[in-house]
PDB file of C-alpha atoms in Angstrom:
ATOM      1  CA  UNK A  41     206.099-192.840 -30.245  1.00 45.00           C
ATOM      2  CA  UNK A  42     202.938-191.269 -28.375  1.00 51.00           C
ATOM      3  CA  UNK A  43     200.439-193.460 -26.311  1.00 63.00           C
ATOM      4  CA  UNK A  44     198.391-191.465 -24.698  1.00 71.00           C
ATOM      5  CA  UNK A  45     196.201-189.305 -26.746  1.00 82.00           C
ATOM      6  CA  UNK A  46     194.165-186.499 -25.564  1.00 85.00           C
ATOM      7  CA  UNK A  47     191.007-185.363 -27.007  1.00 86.00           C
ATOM      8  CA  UNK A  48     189.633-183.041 -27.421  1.00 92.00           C
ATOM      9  CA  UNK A  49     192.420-181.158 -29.709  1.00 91.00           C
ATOM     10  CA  UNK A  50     191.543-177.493 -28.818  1.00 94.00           C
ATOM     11  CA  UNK A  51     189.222-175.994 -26.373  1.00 96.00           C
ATOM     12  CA  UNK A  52     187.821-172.447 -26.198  1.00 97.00           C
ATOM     13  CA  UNK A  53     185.682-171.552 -23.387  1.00 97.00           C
ATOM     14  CA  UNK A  54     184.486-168.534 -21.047  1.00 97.00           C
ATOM     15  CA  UNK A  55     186.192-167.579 -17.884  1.00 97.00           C
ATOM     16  CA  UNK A  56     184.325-169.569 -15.062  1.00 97.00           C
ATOM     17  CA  UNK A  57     183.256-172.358 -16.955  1.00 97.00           C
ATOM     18  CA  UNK A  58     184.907-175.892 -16.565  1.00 97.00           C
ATOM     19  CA  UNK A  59     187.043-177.799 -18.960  1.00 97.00           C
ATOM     20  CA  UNK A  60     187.413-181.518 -19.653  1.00 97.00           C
ATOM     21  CA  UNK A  61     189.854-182.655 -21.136  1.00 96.00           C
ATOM     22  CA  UNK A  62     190.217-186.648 -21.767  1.00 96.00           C
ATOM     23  CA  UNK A  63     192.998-189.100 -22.444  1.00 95.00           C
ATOM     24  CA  UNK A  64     193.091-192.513 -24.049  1.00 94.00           C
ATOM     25  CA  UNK A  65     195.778-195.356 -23.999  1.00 92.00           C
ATOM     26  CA  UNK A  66     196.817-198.414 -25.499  1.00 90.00           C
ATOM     27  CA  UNK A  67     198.824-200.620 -22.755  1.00 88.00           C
ATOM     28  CA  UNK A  68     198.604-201.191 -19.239  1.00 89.00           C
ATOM     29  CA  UNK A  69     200.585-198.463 -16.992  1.00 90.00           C
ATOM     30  CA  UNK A  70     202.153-197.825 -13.512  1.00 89.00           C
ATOM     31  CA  UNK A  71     200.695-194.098 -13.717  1.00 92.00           C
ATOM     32  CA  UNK A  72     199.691-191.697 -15.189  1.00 94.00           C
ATOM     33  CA  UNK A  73     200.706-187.882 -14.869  1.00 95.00           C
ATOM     34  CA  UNK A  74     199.001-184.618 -16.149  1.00 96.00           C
ATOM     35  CA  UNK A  75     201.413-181.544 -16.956  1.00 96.00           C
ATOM     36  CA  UNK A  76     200.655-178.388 -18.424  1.00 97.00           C
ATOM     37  CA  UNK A  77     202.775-176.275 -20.994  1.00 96.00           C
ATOM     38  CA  UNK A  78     202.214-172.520 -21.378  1.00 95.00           C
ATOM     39  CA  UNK A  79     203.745-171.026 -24.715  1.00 90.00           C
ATOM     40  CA  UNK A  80     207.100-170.910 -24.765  1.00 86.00           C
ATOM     41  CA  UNK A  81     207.639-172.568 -21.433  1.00 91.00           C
ATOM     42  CA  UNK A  82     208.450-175.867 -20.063  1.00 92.00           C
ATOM     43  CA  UNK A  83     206.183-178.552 -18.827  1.00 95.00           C
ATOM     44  CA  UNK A  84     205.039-178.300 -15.188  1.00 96.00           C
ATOM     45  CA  UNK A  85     203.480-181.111 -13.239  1.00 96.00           C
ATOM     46  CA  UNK A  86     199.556-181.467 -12.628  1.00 97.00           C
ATOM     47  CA  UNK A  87     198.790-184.429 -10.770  1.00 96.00           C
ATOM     48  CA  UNK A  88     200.116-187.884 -10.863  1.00 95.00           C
ATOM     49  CA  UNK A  89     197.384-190.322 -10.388  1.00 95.00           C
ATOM     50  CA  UNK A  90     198.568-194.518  -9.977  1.00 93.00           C
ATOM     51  CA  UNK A  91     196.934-197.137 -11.554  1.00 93.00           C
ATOM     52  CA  UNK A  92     195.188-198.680  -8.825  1.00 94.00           C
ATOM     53  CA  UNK A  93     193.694-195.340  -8.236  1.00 96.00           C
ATOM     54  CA  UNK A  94     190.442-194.197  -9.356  1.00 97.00           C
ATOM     55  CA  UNK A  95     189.930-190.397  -8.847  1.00 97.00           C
ATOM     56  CA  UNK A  96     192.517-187.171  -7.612  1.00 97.00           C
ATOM     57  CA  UNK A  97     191.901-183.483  -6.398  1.00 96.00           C
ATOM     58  CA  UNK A  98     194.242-181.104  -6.197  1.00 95.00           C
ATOM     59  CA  UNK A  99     192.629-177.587  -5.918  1.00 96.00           C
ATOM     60  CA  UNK A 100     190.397-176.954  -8.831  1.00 97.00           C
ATOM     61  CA  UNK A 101     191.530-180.286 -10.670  1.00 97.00           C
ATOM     62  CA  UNK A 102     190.249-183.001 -10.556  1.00 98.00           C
ATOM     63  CA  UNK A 103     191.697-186.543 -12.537  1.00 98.00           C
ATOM     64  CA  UNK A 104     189.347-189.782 -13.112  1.00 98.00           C
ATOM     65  CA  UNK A 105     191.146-192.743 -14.422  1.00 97.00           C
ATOM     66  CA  UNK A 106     189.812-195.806 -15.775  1.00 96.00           C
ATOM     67  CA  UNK A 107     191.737-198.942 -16.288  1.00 95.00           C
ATOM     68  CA  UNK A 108     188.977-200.972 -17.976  1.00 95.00           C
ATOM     69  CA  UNK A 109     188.403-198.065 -20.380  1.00 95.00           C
ATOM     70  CA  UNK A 110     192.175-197.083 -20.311  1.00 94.00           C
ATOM     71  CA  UNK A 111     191.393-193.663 -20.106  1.00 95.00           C
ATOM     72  CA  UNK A 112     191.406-190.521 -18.048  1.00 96.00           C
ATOM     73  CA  UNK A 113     189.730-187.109 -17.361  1.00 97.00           C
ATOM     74  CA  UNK A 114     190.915-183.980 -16.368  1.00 97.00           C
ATOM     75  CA  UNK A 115     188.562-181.212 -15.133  1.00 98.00           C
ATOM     76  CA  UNK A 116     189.287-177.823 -14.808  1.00 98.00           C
ATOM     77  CA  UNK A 117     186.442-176.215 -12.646  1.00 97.00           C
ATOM     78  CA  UNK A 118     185.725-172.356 -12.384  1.00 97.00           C
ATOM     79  CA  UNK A 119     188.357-172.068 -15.032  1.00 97.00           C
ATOM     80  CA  UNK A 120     190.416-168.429 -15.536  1.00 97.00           C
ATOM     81  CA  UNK A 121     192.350-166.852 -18.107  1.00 96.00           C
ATOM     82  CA  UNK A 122     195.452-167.984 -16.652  1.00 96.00           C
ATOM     83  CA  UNK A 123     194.829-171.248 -16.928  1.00 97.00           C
ATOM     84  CA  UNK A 124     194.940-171.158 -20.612  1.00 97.00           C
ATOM     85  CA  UNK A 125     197.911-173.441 -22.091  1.00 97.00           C
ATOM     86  CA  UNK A 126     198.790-176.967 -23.602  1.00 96.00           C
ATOM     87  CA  UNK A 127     197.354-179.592 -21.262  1.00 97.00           C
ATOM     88  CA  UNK A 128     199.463-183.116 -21.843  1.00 95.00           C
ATOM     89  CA  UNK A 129     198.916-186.641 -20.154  1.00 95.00           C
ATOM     90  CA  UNK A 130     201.733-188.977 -19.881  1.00 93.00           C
ATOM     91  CA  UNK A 131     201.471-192.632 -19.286  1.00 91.00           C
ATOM     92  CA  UNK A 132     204.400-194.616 -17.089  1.00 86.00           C
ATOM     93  CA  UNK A 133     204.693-198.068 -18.934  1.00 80.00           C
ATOM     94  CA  UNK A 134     207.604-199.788 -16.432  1.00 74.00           C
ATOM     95  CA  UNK A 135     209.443-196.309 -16.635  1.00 71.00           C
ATOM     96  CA  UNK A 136     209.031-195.166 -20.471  1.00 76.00           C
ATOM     97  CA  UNK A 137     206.967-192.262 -20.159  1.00 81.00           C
ATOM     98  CA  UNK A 138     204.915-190.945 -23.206  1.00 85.00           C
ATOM     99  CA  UNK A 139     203.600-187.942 -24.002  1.00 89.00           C
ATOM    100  CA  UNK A 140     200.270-187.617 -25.940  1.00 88.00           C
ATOM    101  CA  UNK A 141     199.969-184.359 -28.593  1.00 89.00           C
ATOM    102  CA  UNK A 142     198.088-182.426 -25.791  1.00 92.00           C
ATOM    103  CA  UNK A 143     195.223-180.285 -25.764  1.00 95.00           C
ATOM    104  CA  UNK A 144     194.918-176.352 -26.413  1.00 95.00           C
ATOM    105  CA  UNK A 145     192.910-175.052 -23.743  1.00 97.00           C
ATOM    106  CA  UNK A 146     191.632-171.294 -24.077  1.00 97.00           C
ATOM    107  CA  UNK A 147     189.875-169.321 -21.324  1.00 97.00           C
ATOM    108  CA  UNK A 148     188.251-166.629 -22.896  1.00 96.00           C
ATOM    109  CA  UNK A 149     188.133-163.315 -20.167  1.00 92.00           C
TER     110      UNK A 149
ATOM    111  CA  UNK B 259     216.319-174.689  -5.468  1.00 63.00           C
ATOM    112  CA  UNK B 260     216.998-173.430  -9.259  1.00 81.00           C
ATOM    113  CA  UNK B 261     215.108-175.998 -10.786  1.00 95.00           C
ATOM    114  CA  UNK B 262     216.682-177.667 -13.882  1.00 97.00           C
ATOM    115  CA  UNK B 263     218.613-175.213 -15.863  1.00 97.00           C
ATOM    116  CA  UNK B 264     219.231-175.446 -19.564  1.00 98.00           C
ATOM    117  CA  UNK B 265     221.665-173.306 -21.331  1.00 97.00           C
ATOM    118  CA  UNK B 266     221.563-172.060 -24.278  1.00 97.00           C
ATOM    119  CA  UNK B 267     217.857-170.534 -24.655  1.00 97.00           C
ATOM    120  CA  UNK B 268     218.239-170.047 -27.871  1.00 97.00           C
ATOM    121  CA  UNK B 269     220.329-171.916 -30.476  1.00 97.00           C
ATOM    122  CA  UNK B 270     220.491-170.530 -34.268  1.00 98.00           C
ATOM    123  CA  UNK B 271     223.275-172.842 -36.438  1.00 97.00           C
ATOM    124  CA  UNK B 272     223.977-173.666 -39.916  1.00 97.00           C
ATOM    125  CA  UNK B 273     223.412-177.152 -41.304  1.00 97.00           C
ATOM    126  CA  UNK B 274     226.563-178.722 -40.646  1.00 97.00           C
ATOM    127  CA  UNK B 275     227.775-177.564 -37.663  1.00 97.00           C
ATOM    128  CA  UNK B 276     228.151-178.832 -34.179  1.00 97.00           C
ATOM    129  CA  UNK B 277     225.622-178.113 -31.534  1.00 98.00           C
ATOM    130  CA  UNK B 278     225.958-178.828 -27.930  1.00 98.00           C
ATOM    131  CA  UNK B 279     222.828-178.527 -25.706  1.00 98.00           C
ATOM    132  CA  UNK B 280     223.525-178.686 -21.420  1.00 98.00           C
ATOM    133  CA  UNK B 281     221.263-179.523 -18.778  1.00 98.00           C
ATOM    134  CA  UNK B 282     221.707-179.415 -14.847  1.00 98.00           C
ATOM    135  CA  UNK B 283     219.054-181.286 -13.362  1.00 98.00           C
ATOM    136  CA  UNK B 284     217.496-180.413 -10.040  1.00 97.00           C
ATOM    137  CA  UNK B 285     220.317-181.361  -7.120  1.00 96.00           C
ATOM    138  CA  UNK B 286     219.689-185.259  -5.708  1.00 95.00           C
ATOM    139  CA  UNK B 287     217.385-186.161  -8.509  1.00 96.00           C
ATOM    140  CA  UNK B 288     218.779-188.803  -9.966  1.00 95.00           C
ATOM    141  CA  UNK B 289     217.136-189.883 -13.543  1.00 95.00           C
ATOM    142  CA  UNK B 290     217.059-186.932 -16.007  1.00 96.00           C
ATOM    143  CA  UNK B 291     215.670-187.133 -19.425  1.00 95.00           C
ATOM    144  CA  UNK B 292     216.317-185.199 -22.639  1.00 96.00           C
ATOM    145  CA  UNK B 293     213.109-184.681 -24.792  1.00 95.00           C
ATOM    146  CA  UNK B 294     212.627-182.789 -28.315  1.00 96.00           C
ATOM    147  CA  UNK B 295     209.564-181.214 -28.767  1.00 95.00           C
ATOM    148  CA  UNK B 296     208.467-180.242 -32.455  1.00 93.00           C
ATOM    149  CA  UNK B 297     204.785-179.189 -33.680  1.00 89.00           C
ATOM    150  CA  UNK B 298     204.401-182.466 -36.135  1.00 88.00           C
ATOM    151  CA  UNK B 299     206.055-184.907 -33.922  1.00 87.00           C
ATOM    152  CA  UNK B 300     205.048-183.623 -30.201  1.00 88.00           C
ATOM    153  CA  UNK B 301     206.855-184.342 -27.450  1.00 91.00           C
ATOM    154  CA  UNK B 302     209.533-187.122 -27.371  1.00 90.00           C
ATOM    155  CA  UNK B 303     211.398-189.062 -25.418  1.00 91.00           C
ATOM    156  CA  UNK B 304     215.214-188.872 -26.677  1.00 94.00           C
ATOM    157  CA  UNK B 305     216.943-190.890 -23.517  1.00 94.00           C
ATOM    158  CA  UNK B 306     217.631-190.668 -20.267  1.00 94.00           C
ATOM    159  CA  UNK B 307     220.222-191.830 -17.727  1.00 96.00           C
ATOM    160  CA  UNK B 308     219.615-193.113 -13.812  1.00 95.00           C
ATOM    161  CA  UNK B 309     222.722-192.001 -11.618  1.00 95.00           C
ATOM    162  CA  UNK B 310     224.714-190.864 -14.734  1.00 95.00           C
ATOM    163  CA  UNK B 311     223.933-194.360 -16.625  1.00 96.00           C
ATOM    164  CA  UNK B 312     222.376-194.251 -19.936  1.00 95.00           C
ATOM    165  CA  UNK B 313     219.653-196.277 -19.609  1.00 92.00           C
ATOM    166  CA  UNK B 314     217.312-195.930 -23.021  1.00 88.00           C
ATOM    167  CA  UNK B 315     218.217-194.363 -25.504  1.00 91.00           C
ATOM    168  CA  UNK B 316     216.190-195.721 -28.313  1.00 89.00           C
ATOM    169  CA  UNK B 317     214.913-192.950 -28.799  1.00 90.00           C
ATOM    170  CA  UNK B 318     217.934-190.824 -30.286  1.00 93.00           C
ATOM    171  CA  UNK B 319     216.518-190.310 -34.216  1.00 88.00           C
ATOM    172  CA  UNK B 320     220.068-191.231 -35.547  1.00 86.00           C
ATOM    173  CA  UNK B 321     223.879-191.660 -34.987  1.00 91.00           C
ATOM    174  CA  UNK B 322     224.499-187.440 -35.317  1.00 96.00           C
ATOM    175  CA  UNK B 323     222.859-187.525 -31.486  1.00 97.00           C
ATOM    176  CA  UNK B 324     224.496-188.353 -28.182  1.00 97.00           C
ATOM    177  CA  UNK B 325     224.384-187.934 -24.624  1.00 98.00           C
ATOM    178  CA  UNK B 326     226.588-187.866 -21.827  1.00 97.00           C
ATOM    179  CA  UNK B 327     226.319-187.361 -17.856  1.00 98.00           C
ATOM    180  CA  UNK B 328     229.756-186.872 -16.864  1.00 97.00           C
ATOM    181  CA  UNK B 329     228.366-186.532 -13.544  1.00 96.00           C
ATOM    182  CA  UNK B 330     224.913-186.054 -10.937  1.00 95.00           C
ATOM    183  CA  UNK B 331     225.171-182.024 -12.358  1.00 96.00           C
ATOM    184  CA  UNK B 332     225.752-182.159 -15.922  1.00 97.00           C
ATOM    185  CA  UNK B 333     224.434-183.518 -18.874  1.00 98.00           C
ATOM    186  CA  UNK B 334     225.289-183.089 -22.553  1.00 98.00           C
ATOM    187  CA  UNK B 335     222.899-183.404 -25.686  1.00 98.00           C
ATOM    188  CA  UNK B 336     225.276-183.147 -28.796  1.00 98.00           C
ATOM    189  CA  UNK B 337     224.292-182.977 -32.236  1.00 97.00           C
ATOM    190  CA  UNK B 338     226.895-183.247 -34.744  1.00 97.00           C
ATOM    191  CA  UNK B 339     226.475-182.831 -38.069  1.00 96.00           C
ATOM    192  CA  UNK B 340     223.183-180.569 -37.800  1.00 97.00           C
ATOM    193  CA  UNK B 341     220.336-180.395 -40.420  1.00 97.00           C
ATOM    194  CA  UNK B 342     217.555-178.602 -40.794  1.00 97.00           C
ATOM    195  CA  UNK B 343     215.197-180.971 -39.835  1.00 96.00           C
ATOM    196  CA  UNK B 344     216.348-181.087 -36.038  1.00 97.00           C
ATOM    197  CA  UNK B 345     214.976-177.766 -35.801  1.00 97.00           C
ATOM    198  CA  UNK B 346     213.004-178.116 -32.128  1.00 97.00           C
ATOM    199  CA  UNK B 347     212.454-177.265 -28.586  1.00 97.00           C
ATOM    200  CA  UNK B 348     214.915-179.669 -26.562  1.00 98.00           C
ATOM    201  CA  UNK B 349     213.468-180.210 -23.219  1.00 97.00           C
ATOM    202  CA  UNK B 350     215.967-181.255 -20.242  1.00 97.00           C
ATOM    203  CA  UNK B 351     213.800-182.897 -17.087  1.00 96.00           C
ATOM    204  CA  UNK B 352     214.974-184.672 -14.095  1.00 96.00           C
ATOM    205  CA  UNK B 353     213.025-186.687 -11.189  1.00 94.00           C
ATOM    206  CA  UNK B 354     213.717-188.441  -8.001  1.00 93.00           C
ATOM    207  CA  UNK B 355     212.721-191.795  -9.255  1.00 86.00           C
ATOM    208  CA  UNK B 356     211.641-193.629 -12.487  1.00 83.00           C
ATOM    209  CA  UNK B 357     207.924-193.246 -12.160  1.00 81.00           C
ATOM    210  CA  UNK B 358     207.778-189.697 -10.473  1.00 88.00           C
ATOM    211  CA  UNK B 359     207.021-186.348 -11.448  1.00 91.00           C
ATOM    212  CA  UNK B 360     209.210-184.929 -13.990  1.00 94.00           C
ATOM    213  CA  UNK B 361     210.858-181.125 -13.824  1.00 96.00           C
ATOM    214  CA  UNK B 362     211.203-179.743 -16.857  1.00 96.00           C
ATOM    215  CA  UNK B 363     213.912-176.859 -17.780  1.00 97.00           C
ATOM    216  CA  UNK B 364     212.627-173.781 -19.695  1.00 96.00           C
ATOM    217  CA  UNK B 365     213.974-175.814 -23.221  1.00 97.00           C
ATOM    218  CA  UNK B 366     216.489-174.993 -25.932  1.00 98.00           C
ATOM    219  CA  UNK B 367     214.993-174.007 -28.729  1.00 97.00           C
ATOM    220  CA  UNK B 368     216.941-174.676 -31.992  1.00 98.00           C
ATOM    221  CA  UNK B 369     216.729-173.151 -35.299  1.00 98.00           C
ATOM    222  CA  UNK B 370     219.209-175.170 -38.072  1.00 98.00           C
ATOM    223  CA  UNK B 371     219.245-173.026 -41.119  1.00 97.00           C
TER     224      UNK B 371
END
């Protein structure tokens, strides 16, 4: 079964803008991970960001995570046509990682 | 390194038969995980093993799936009888620990006519 679930479903946007993309959660978690799938590929690993952690940068990501809210953010800044792909968040509950449904992100040249 | 290496790429059975899906995780890892990826369901967790060990595998759909790590380099989805409905993308990963990044093999994608 999913837990995290990503919002919103599809995204279309313009070369150079940046993309959010958001993930909510029902129970508490070690971590959680970002990956990103591009069609017909495997999932490759984002950013991993721990629970007692707030905020992450790697390059032109950047991942927020709230506890409280059980939630997180990912941002995509100056965004290019190569970044287009499936963007998933997975949540570590004591070692059973879950997968939400992902978001469709489309960078328009 | 290879990375994780999943063989065959493509699968295409008849209902009924046996189909046999193999993984080699990334060398010294030492959890891998088999996932099946479909459009309704997403991306699911099917089992995975720590140093060979089964360790969950509640998440097999039914009795016609098993798993087995013979050993550190090889791992074994089996489906057996096949229906239509198992039709997916089967997604070997591997890690260095339980709550570290996951590599993902390219995926076996399965057609069951």
């Amino acid at each position: 079964s999913q837990q995290g679930e990503e919002d919103p479903q599809a995204l279309s946007i313009q070369e150079g803008e940046n993309a959010t993309m958001n993930c909510s959660y029902k129970t508490s978690i070690n971590n959680l991970q970002w990956y990103r799938q591009n069609s017909g590929r495997g999932l490759v690993h984002l950013i991993l960001i721990r629970s007692n952690e707030r905020e992450k940068h790697s390059g032109r990501l950047r991942v927020t995570l709230d506890t409280s809210k059980k939630s997180s953010s990912l941002l995509i800044t100056a965004s290019r046509a190569a970044d287009t792909a499936s963007y998933f968040c997975a949540t570590d509950v004591s070692g059973d990682m879950r997968f939400g449904a992902g978001t469709r992100l489309t960078v328009k040249p | 390194d290879a990375g994780v290496i999943q063989s065959p790429r493509h699968e295409v059975t008849e209902m009924g038969q046996e189909v046999t899906l193999r993984c080699k995780p990334i060398s010294g890892h030492d959890y891998l995980f088999w996932y099946r990826q479909t459009m309704m369901r997403g991306l699911e967790l099917l089992i995975y093993f720590n140093n060979n060990v089964p360790i969950d595998d509640s998440g097999m759909p039914e009795d016609r799936f098993s798993a087995k790590m013979p050993n550190a380099s090889f791992s074994t989805l089996k489906i057996q009888p096949s229906e239509p409905r198992d039709s997916a993308v089967y997604f070997c990963a591997s890690s260095l620990g339980i709550s570290y990044r996951q590599f993902f093999g390219p995926g076996t994608r399965l057609t069951v006519l």
